[in-house]
PDB file of C-alpha atoms and ligand atoms in Angstrom:
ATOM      1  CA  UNK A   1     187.343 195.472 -48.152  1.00 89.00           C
ATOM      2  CA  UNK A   2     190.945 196.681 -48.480  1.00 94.00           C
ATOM      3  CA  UNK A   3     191.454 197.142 -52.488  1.00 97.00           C
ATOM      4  CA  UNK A   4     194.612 198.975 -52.230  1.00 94.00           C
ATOM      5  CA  UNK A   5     196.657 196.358 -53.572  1.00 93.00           C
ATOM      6  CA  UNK A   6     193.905 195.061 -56.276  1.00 98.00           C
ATOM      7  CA  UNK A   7     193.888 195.520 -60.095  1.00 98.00           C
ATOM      8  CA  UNK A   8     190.469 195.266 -61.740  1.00 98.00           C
ATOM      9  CA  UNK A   9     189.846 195.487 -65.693  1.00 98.00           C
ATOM     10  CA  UNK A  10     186.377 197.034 -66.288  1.00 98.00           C
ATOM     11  CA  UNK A  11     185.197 196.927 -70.134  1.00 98.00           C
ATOM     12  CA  UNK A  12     182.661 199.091 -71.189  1.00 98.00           C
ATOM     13  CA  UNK A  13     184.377 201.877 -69.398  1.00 98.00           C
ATOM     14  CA  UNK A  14     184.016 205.182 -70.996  1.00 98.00           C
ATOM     15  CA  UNK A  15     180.761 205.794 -70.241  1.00 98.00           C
ATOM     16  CA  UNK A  16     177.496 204.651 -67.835  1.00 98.00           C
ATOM     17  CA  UNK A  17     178.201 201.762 -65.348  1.00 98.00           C
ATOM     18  CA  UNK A  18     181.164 200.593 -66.425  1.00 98.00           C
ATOM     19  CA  UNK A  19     182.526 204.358 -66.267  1.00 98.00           C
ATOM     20  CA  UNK A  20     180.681 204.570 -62.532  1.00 98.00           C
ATOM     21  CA  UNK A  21     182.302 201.322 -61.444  1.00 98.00           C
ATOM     22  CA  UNK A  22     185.268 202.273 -62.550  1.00 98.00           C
ATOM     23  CA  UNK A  23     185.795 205.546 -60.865  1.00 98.00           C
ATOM     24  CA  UNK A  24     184.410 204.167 -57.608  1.00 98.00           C
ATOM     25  CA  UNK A  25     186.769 201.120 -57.702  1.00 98.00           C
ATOM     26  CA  UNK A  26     189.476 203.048 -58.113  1.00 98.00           C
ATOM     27  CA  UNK A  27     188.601 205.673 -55.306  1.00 98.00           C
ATOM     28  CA  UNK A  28     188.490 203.098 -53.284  1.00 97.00           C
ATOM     29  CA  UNK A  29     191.977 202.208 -53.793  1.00 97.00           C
ATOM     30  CA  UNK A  30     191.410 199.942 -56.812  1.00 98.00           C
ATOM     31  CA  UNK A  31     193.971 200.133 -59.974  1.00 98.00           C
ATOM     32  CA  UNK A  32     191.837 200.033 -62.723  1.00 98.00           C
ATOM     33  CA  UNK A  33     192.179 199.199 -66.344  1.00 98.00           C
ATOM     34  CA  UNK A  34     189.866 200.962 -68.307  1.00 98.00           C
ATOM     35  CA  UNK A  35     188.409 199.113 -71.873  1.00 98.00           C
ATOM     36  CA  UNK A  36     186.362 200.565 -74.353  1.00 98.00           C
ATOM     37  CA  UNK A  37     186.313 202.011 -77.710  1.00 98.00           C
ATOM     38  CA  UNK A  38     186.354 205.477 -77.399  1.00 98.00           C
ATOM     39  CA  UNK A  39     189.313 206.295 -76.302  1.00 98.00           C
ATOM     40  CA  UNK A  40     188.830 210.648 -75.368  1.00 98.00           C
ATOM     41  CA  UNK A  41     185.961 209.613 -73.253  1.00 98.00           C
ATOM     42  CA  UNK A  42     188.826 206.758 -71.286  1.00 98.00           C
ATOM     43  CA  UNK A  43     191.165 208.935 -70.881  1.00 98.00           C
ATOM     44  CA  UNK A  44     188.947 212.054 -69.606  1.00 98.00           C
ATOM     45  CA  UNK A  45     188.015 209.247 -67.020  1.00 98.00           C
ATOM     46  CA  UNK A  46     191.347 208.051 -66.094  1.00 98.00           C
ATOM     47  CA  UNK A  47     192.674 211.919 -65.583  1.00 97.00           C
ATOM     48  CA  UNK A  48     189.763 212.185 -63.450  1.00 97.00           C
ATOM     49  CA  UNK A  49     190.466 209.241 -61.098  1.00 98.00           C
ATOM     50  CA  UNK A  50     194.290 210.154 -61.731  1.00 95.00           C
ATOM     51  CA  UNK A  51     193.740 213.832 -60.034  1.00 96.00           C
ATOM     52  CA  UNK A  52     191.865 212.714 -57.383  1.00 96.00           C
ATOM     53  CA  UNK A  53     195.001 209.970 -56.462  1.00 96.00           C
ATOM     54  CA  UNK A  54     193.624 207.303 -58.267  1.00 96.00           C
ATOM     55  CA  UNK A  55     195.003 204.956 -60.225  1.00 97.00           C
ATOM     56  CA  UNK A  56     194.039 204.075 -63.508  1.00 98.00           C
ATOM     57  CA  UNK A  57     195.061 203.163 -67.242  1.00 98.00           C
ATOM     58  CA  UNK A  58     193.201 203.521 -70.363  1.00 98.00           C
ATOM     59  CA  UNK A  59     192.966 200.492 -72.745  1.00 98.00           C
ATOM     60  CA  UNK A  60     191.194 201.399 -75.911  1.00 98.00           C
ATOM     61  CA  UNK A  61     189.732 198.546 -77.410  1.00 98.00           C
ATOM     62  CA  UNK A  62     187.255 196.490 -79.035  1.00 98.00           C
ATOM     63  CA  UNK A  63     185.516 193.534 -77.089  1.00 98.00           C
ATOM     64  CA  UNK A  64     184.418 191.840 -80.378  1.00 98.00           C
ATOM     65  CA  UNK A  65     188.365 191.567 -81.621  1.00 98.00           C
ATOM     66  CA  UNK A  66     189.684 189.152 -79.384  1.00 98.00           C
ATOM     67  CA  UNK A  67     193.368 189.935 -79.867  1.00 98.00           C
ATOM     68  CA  UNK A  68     192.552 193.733 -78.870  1.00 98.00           C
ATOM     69  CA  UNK A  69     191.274 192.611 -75.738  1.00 98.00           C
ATOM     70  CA  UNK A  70     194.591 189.875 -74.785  1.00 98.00           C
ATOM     71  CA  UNK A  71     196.413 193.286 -75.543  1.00 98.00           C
ATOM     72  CA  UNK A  72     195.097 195.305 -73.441  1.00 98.00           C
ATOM     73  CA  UNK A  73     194.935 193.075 -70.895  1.00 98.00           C
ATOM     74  CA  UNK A  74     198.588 192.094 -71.132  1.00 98.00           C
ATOM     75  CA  UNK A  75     199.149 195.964 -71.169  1.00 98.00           C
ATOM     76  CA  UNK A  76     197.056 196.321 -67.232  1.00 98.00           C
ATOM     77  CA  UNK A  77     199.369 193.199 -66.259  1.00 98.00           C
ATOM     78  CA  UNK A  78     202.254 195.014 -67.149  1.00 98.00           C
ATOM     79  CA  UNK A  79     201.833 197.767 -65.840  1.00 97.00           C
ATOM     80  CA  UNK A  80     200.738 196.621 -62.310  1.00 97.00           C
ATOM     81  CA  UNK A  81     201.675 192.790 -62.447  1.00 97.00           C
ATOM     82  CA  UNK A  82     198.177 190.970 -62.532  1.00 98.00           C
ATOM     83  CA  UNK A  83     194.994 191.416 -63.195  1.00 98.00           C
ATOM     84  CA  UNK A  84     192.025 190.513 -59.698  1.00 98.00           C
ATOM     85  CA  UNK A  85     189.037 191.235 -60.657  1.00 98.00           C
ATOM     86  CA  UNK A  86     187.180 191.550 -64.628  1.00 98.00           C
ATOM     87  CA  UNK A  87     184.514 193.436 -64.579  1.00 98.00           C
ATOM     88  CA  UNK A  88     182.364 192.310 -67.940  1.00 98.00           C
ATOM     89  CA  UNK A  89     180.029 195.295 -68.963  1.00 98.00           C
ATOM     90  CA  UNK A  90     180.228 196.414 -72.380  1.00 98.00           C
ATOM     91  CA  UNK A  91     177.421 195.979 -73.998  1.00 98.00           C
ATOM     92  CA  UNK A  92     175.079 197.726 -76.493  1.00 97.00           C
ATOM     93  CA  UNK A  93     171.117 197.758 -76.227  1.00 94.00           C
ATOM     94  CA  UNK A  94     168.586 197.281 -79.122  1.00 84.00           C
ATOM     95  CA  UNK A  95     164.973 197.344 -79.190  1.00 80.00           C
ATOM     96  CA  UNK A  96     163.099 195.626 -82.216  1.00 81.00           C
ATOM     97  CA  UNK A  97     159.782 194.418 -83.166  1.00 84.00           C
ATOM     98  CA  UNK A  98     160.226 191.049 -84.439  1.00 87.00           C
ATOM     99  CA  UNK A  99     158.815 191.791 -88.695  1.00 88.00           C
ATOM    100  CA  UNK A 100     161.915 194.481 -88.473  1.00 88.00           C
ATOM    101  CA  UNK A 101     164.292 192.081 -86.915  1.00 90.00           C
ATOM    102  CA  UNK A 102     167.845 192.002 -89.124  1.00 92.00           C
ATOM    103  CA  UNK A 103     170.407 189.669 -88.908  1.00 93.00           C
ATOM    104  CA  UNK A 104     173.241 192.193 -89.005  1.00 93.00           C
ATOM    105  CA  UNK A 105     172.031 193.950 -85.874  1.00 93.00           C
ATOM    106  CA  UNK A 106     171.079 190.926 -83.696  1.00 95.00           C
ATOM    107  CA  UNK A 107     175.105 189.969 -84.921  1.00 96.00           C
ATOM    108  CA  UNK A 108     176.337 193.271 -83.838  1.00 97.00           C
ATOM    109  CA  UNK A 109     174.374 192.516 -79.788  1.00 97.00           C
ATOM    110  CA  UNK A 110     175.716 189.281 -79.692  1.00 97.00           C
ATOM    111  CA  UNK A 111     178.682 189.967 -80.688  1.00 98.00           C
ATOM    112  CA  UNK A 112     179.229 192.650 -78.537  1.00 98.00           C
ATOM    113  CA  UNK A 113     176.927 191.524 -75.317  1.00 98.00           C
ATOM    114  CA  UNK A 114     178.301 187.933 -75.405  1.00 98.00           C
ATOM    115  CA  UNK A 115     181.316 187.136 -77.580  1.00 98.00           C
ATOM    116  CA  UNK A 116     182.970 190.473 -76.263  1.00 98.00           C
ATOM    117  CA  UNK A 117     182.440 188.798 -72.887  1.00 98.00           C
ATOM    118  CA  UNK A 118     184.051 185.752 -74.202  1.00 98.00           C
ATOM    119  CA  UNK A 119     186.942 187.696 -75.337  1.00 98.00           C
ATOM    120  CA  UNK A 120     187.453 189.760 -71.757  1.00 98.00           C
ATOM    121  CA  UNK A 121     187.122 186.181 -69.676  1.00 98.00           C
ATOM    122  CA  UNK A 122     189.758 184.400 -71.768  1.00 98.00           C
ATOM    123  CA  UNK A 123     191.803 187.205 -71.756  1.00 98.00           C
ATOM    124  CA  UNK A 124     192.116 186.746 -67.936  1.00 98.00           C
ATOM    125  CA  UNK A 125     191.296 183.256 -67.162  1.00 98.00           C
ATOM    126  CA  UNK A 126     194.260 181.318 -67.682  1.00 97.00           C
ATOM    127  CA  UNK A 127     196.415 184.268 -65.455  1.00 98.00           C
ATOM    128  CA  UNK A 128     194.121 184.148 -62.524  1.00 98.00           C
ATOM    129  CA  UNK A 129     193.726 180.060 -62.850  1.00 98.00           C
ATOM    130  CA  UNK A 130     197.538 180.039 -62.296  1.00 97.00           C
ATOM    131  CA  UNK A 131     197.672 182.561 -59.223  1.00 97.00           C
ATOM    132  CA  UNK A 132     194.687 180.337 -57.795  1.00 98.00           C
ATOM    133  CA  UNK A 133     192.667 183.750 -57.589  1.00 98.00           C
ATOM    134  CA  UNK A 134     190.670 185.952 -59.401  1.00 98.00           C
ATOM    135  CA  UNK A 135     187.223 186.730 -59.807  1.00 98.00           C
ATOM    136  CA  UNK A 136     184.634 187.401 -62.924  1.00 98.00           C
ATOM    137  CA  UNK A 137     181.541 190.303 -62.669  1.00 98.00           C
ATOM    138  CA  UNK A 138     179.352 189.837 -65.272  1.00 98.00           C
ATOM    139  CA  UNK A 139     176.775 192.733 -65.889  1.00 98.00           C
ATOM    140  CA  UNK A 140     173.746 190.772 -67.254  1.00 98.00           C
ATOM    141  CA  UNK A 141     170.600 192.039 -67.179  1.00 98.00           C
ATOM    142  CA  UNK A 142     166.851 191.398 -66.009  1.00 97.00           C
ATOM    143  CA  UNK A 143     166.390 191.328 -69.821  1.00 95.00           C
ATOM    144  CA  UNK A 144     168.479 187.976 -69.939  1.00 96.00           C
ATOM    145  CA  UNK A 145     165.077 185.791 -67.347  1.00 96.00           C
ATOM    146  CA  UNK A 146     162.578 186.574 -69.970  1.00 93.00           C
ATOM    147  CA  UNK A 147     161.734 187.303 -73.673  1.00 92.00           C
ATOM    148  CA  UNK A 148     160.703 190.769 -73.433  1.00 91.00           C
ATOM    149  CA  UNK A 149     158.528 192.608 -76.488  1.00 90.00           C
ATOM    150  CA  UNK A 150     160.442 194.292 -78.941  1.00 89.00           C
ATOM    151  CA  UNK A 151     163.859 193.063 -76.810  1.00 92.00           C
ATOM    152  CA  UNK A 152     164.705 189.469 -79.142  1.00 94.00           C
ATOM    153  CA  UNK A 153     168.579 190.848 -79.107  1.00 95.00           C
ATOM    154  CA  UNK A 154     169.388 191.761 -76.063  1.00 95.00           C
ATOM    155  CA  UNK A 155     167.360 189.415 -74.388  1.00 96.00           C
ATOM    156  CA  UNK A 156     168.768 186.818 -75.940  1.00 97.00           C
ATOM    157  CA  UNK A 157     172.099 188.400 -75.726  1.00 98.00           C
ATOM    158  CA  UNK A 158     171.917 188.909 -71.787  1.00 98.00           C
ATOM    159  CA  UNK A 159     170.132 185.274 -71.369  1.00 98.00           C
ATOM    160  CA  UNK A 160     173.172 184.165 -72.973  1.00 98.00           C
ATOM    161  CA  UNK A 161     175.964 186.503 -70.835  1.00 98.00           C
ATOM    162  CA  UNK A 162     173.655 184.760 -67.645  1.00 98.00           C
ATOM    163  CA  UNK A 163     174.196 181.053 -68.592  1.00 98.00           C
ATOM    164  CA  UNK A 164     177.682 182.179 -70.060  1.00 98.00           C
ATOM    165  CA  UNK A 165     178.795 182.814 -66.517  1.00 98.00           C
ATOM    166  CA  UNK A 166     176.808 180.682 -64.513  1.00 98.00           C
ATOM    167  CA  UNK A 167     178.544 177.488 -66.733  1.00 98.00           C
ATOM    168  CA  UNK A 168     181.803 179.282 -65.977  1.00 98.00           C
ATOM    169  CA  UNK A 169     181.182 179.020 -62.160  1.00 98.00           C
ATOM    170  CA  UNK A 170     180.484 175.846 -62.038  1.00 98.00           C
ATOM    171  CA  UNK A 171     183.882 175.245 -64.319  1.00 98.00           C
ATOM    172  CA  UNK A 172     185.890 177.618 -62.143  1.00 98.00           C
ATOM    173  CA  UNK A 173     184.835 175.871 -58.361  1.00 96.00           C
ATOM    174  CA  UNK A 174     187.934 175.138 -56.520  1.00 95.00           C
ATOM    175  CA  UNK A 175     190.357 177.216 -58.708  1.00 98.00           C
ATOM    176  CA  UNK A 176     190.215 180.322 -56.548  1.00 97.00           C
ATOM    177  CA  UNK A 177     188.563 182.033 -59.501  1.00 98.00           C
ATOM    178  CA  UNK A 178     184.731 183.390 -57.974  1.00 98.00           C
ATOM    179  CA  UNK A 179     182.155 184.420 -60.758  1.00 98.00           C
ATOM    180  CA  UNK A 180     179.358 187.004 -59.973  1.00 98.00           C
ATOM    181  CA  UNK A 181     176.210 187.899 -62.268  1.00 98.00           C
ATOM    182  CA  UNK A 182     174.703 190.702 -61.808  1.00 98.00           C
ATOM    183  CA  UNK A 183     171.275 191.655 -63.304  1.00 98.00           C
ATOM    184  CA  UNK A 184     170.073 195.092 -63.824  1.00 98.00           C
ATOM    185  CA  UNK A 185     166.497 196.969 -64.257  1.00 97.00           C
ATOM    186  CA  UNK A 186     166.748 199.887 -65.477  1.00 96.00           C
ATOM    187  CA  UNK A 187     169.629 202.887 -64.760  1.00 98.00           C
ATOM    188  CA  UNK A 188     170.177 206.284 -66.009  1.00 97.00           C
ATOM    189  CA  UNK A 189     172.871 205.942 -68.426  1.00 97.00           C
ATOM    190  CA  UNK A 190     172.990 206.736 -72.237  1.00 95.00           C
ATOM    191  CA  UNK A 191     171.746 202.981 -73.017  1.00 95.00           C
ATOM    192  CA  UNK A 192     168.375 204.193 -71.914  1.00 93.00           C
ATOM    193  CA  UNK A 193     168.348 207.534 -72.801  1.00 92.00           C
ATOM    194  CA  UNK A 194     165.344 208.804 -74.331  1.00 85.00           C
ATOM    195  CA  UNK A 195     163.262 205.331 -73.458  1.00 85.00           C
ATOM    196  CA  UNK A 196     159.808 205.662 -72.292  1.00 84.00           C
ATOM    197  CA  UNK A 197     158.362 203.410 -69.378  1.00 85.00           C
ATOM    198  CA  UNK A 198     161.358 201.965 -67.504  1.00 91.00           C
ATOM    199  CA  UNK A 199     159.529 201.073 -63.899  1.00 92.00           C
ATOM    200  CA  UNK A 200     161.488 201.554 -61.498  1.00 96.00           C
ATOM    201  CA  UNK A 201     164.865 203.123 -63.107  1.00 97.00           C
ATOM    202  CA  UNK A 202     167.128 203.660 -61.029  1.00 98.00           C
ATOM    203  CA  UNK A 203     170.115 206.709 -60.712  1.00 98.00           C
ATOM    204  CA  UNK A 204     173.417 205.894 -61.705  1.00 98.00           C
ATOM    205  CA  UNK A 205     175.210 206.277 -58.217  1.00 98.00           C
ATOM    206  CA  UNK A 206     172.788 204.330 -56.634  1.00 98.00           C
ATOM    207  CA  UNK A 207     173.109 201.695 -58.724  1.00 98.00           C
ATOM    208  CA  UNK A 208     176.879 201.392 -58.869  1.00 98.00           C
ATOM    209  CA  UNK A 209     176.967 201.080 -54.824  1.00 98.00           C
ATOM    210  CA  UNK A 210     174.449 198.175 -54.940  1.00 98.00           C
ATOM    211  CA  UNK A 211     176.854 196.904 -57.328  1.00 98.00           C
ATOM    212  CA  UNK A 212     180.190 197.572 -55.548  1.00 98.00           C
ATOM    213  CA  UNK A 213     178.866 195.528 -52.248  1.00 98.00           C
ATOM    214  CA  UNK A 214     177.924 192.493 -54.493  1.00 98.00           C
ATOM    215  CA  UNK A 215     181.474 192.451 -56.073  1.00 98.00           C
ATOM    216  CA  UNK A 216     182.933 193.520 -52.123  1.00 98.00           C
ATOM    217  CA  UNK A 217     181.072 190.044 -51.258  1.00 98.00           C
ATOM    218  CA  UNK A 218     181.869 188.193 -54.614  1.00 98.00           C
ATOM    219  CA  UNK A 219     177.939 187.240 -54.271  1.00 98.00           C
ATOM    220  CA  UNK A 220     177.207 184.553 -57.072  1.00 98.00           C
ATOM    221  CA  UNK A 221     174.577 186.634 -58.338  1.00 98.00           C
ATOM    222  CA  UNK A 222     172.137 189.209 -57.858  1.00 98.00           C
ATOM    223  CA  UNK A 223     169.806 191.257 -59.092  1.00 98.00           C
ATOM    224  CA  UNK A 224     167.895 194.077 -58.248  1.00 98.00           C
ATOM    225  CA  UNK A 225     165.843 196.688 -57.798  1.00 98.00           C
ATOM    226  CA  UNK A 226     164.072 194.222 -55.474  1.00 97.00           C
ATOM    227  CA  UNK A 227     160.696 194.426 -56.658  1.00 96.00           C
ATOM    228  CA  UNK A 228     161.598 194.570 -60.761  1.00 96.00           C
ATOM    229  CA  UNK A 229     163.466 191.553 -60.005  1.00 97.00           C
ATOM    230  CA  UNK A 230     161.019 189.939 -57.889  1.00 96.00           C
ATOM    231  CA  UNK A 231     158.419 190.796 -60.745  1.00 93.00           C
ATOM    232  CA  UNK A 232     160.465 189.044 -63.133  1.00 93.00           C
ATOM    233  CA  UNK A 233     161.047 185.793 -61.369  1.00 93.00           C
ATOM    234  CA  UNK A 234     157.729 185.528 -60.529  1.00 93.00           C
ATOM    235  CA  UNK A 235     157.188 185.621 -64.679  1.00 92.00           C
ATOM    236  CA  UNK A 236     159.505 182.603 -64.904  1.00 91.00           C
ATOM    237  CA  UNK A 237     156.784 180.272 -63.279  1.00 93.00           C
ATOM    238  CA  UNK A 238     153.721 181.862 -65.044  1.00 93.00           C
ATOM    239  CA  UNK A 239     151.941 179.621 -67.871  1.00 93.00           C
ATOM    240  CA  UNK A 240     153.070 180.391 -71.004  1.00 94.00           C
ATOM    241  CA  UNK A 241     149.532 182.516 -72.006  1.00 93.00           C
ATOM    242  CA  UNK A 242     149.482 184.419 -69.139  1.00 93.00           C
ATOM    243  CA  UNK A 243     153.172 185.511 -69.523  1.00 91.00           C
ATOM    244  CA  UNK A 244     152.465 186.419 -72.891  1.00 92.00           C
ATOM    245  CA  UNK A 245     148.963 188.535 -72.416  1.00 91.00           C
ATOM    246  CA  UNK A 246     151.120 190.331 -69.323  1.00 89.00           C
ATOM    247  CA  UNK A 247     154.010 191.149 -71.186  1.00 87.00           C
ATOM    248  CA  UNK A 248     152.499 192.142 -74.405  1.00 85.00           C
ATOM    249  CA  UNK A 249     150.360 194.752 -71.938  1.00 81.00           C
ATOM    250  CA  UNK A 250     153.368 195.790 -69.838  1.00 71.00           C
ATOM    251  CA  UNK A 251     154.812 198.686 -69.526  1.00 52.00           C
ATOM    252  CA  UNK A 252     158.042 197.397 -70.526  1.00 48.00           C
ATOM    253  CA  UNK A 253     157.094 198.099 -73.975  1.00 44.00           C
ATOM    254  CA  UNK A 254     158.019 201.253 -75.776  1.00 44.00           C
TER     255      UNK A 254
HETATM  256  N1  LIG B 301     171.385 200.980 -68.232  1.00 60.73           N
HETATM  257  C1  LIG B 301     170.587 199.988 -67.950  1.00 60.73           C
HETATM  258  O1  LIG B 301     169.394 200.177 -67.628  1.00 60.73           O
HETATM  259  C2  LIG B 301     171.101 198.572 -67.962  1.00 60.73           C
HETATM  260  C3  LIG B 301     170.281 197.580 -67.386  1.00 60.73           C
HETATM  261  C4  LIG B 301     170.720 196.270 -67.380  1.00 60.73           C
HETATM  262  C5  LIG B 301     171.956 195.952 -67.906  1.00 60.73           C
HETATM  263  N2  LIG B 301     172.728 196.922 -68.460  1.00 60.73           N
HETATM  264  C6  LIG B 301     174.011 196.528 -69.021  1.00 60.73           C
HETATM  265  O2  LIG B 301     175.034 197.292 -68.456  1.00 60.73           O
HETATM  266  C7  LIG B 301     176.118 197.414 -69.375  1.00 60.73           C
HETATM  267  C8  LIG B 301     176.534 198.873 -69.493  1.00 60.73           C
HETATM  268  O3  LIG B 301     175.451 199.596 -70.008  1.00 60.73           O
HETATM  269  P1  LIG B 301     175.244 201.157 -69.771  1.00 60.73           P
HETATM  270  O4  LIG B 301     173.832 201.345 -69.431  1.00 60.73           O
HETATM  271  O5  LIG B 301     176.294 201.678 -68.884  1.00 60.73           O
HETATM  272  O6  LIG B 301     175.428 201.669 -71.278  1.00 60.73           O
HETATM  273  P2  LIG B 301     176.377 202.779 -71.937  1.00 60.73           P
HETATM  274  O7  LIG B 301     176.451 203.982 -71.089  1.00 60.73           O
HETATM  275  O8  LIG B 301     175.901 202.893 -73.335  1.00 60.73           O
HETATM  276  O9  LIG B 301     177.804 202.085 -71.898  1.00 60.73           O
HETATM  277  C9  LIG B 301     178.127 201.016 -72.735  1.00 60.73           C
HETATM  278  C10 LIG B 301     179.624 200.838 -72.696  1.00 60.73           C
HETATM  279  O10 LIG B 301     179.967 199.706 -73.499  1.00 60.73           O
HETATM  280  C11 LIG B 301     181.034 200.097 -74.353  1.00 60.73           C
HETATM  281  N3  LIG B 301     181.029 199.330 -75.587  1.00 60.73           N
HETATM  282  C12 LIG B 301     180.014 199.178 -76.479  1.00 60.73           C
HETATM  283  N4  LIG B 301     180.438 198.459 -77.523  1.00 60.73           N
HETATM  284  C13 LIG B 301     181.739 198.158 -77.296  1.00 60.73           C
HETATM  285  C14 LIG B 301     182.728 197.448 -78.009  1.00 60.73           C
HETATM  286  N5  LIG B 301     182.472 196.878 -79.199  1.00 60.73           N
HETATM  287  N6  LIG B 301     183.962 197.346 -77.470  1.00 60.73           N
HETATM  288  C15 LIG B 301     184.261 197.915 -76.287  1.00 60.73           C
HETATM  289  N7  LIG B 301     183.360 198.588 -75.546  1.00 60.73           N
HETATM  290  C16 LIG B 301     182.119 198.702 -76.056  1.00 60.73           C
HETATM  291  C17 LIG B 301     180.814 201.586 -74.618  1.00 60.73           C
HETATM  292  O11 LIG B 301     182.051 202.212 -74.940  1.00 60.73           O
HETATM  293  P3  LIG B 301     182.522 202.655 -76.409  1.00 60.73           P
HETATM  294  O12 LIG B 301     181.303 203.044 -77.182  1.00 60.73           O
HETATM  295  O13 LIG B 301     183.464 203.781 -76.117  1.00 60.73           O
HETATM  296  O14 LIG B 301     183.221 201.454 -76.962  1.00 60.73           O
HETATM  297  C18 LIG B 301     180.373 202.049 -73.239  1.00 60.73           C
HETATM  298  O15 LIG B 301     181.484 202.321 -72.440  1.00 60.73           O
HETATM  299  C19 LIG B 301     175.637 196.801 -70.679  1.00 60.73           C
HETATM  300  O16 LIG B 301     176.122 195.481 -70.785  1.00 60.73           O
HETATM  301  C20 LIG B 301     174.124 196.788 -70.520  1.00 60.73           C
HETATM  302  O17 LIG B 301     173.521 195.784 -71.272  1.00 60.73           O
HETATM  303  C21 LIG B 301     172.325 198.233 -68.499  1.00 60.73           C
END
């Protein structure tokens, strides 16, 4: 795929996969607009892709302030015209057992893991609607098939990023605007840092090139590694009791 003449905006960009797509995106001849909050980690990023010939700007911002997020995307427009490709990553983790669950933290995932999605996809919707082209990468998660233990946020969360996306495709058919979900298992990055039992976790580099060939082939979704994910969906037709006795035993749990 020739990206030399494509503009991508990738939130969740200063560190982990977003950082990893980023970087790859734009060495392979992407411009890329990179969101997040902190903005000394962005811009060590975007001198980075900058020395190597890239081409890259950094957008600090919030994905749970709406405005911030139409900002920065106006700035990526005007600085290279329009805006191809969103790549919707940021997110935050949480694991809780459900007698400590607290309103103000499952806020804080869902505002982050879903309504900062919200905020990046109407930030570029109506643009790419009007140039007939454009496509959406959401970063789900495995997380989002299942209730996991100790996961009620983020599951929830990334169940809702999933269905999020998939109502958007449907929505978005014939406008020249492709959607892609992507869901996860487990990667190096600081998200999981310090978590015990993560079957089959998988190294950052590897992870972003499994990723770059879905986006490369605008795939409606995908998830992966193969046999996490093909544990997973084989959960979503157990009965009820025997998904619960399994997962409360699995080694998912902390
Ligand atoms: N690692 C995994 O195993 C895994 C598996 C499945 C799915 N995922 C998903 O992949 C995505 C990236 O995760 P990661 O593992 O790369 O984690 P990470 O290294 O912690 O990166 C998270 C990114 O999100 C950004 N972010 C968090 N809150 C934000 C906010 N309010 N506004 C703007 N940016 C915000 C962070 O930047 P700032 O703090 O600078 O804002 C950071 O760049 C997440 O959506 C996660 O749920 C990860």
């Amino acid at each position: 795929m020739d990206w030399s003449n494509k503009v991508v905006l990738v939130t969740g960009a200063s560190s982990g996969i977003g950082r990893g797509l980023a970087v790859e995106l734009a060495r392979r001849g992407a411009s890329v607009g990179l969101l997040a909050r902190r903005r000394d980690l962005l811009e060590a990023a975007v001198d980075e892709i900058n020395e190597a010939g890239g081409s890259a700007l950094a957008l600090p911002a919030d994905v749970t302030h709406a405005d911030q997020v139409r900002a920065a995307a106006c700035e990526l427009r005007r600085k290279f015209g329009y805006i191809d490709v969103l790549v919707a990553n940021a997110g935050v983790g949480g694991t809780t057992y459900a007698v400590d669950l607290c309103e103000k933290e499952v806020t804080k995932v869902i505002r982050v893991n879903v309504i900062g999605a919200v905020n990046s996809v109407t930030a570029v919707i109506p643009h790419m609607v009007q140039r007939g082209s454009g496509h959406l990468v959401a970063i789900s998660s495995l997380a989002g098939y299942r209730g996991l233990p100790k996961s009620a946020a983020y599951c929830a969360s990334k169940a809702g990023v999933s269905a999020l996306f998939e109502s958007l495709r449907i929505d978005l058919a014939h406008t020249g605007v492709d959607v892609s979900i992507i869901h996860p298992g487990f990667i190096k990055t600081p998200l999981t840092a310090g978590r015990k039992h993560m079957p089959y976790l998988m190294e950052l580099d590897d992870a972003v090139a499994k990723m770059m060939r879905v986006i490369e082939k605008r795939k409606k979704t995908y998830s992966f590694p193969w046999q996490l994910a093909m544990i997973v969906r084989a959960c979503m037709f157990l009965p009820i009791p025997l998904y619960d006795w399994i997962a409360e035993r699995n080694s998912f749990r902390e």
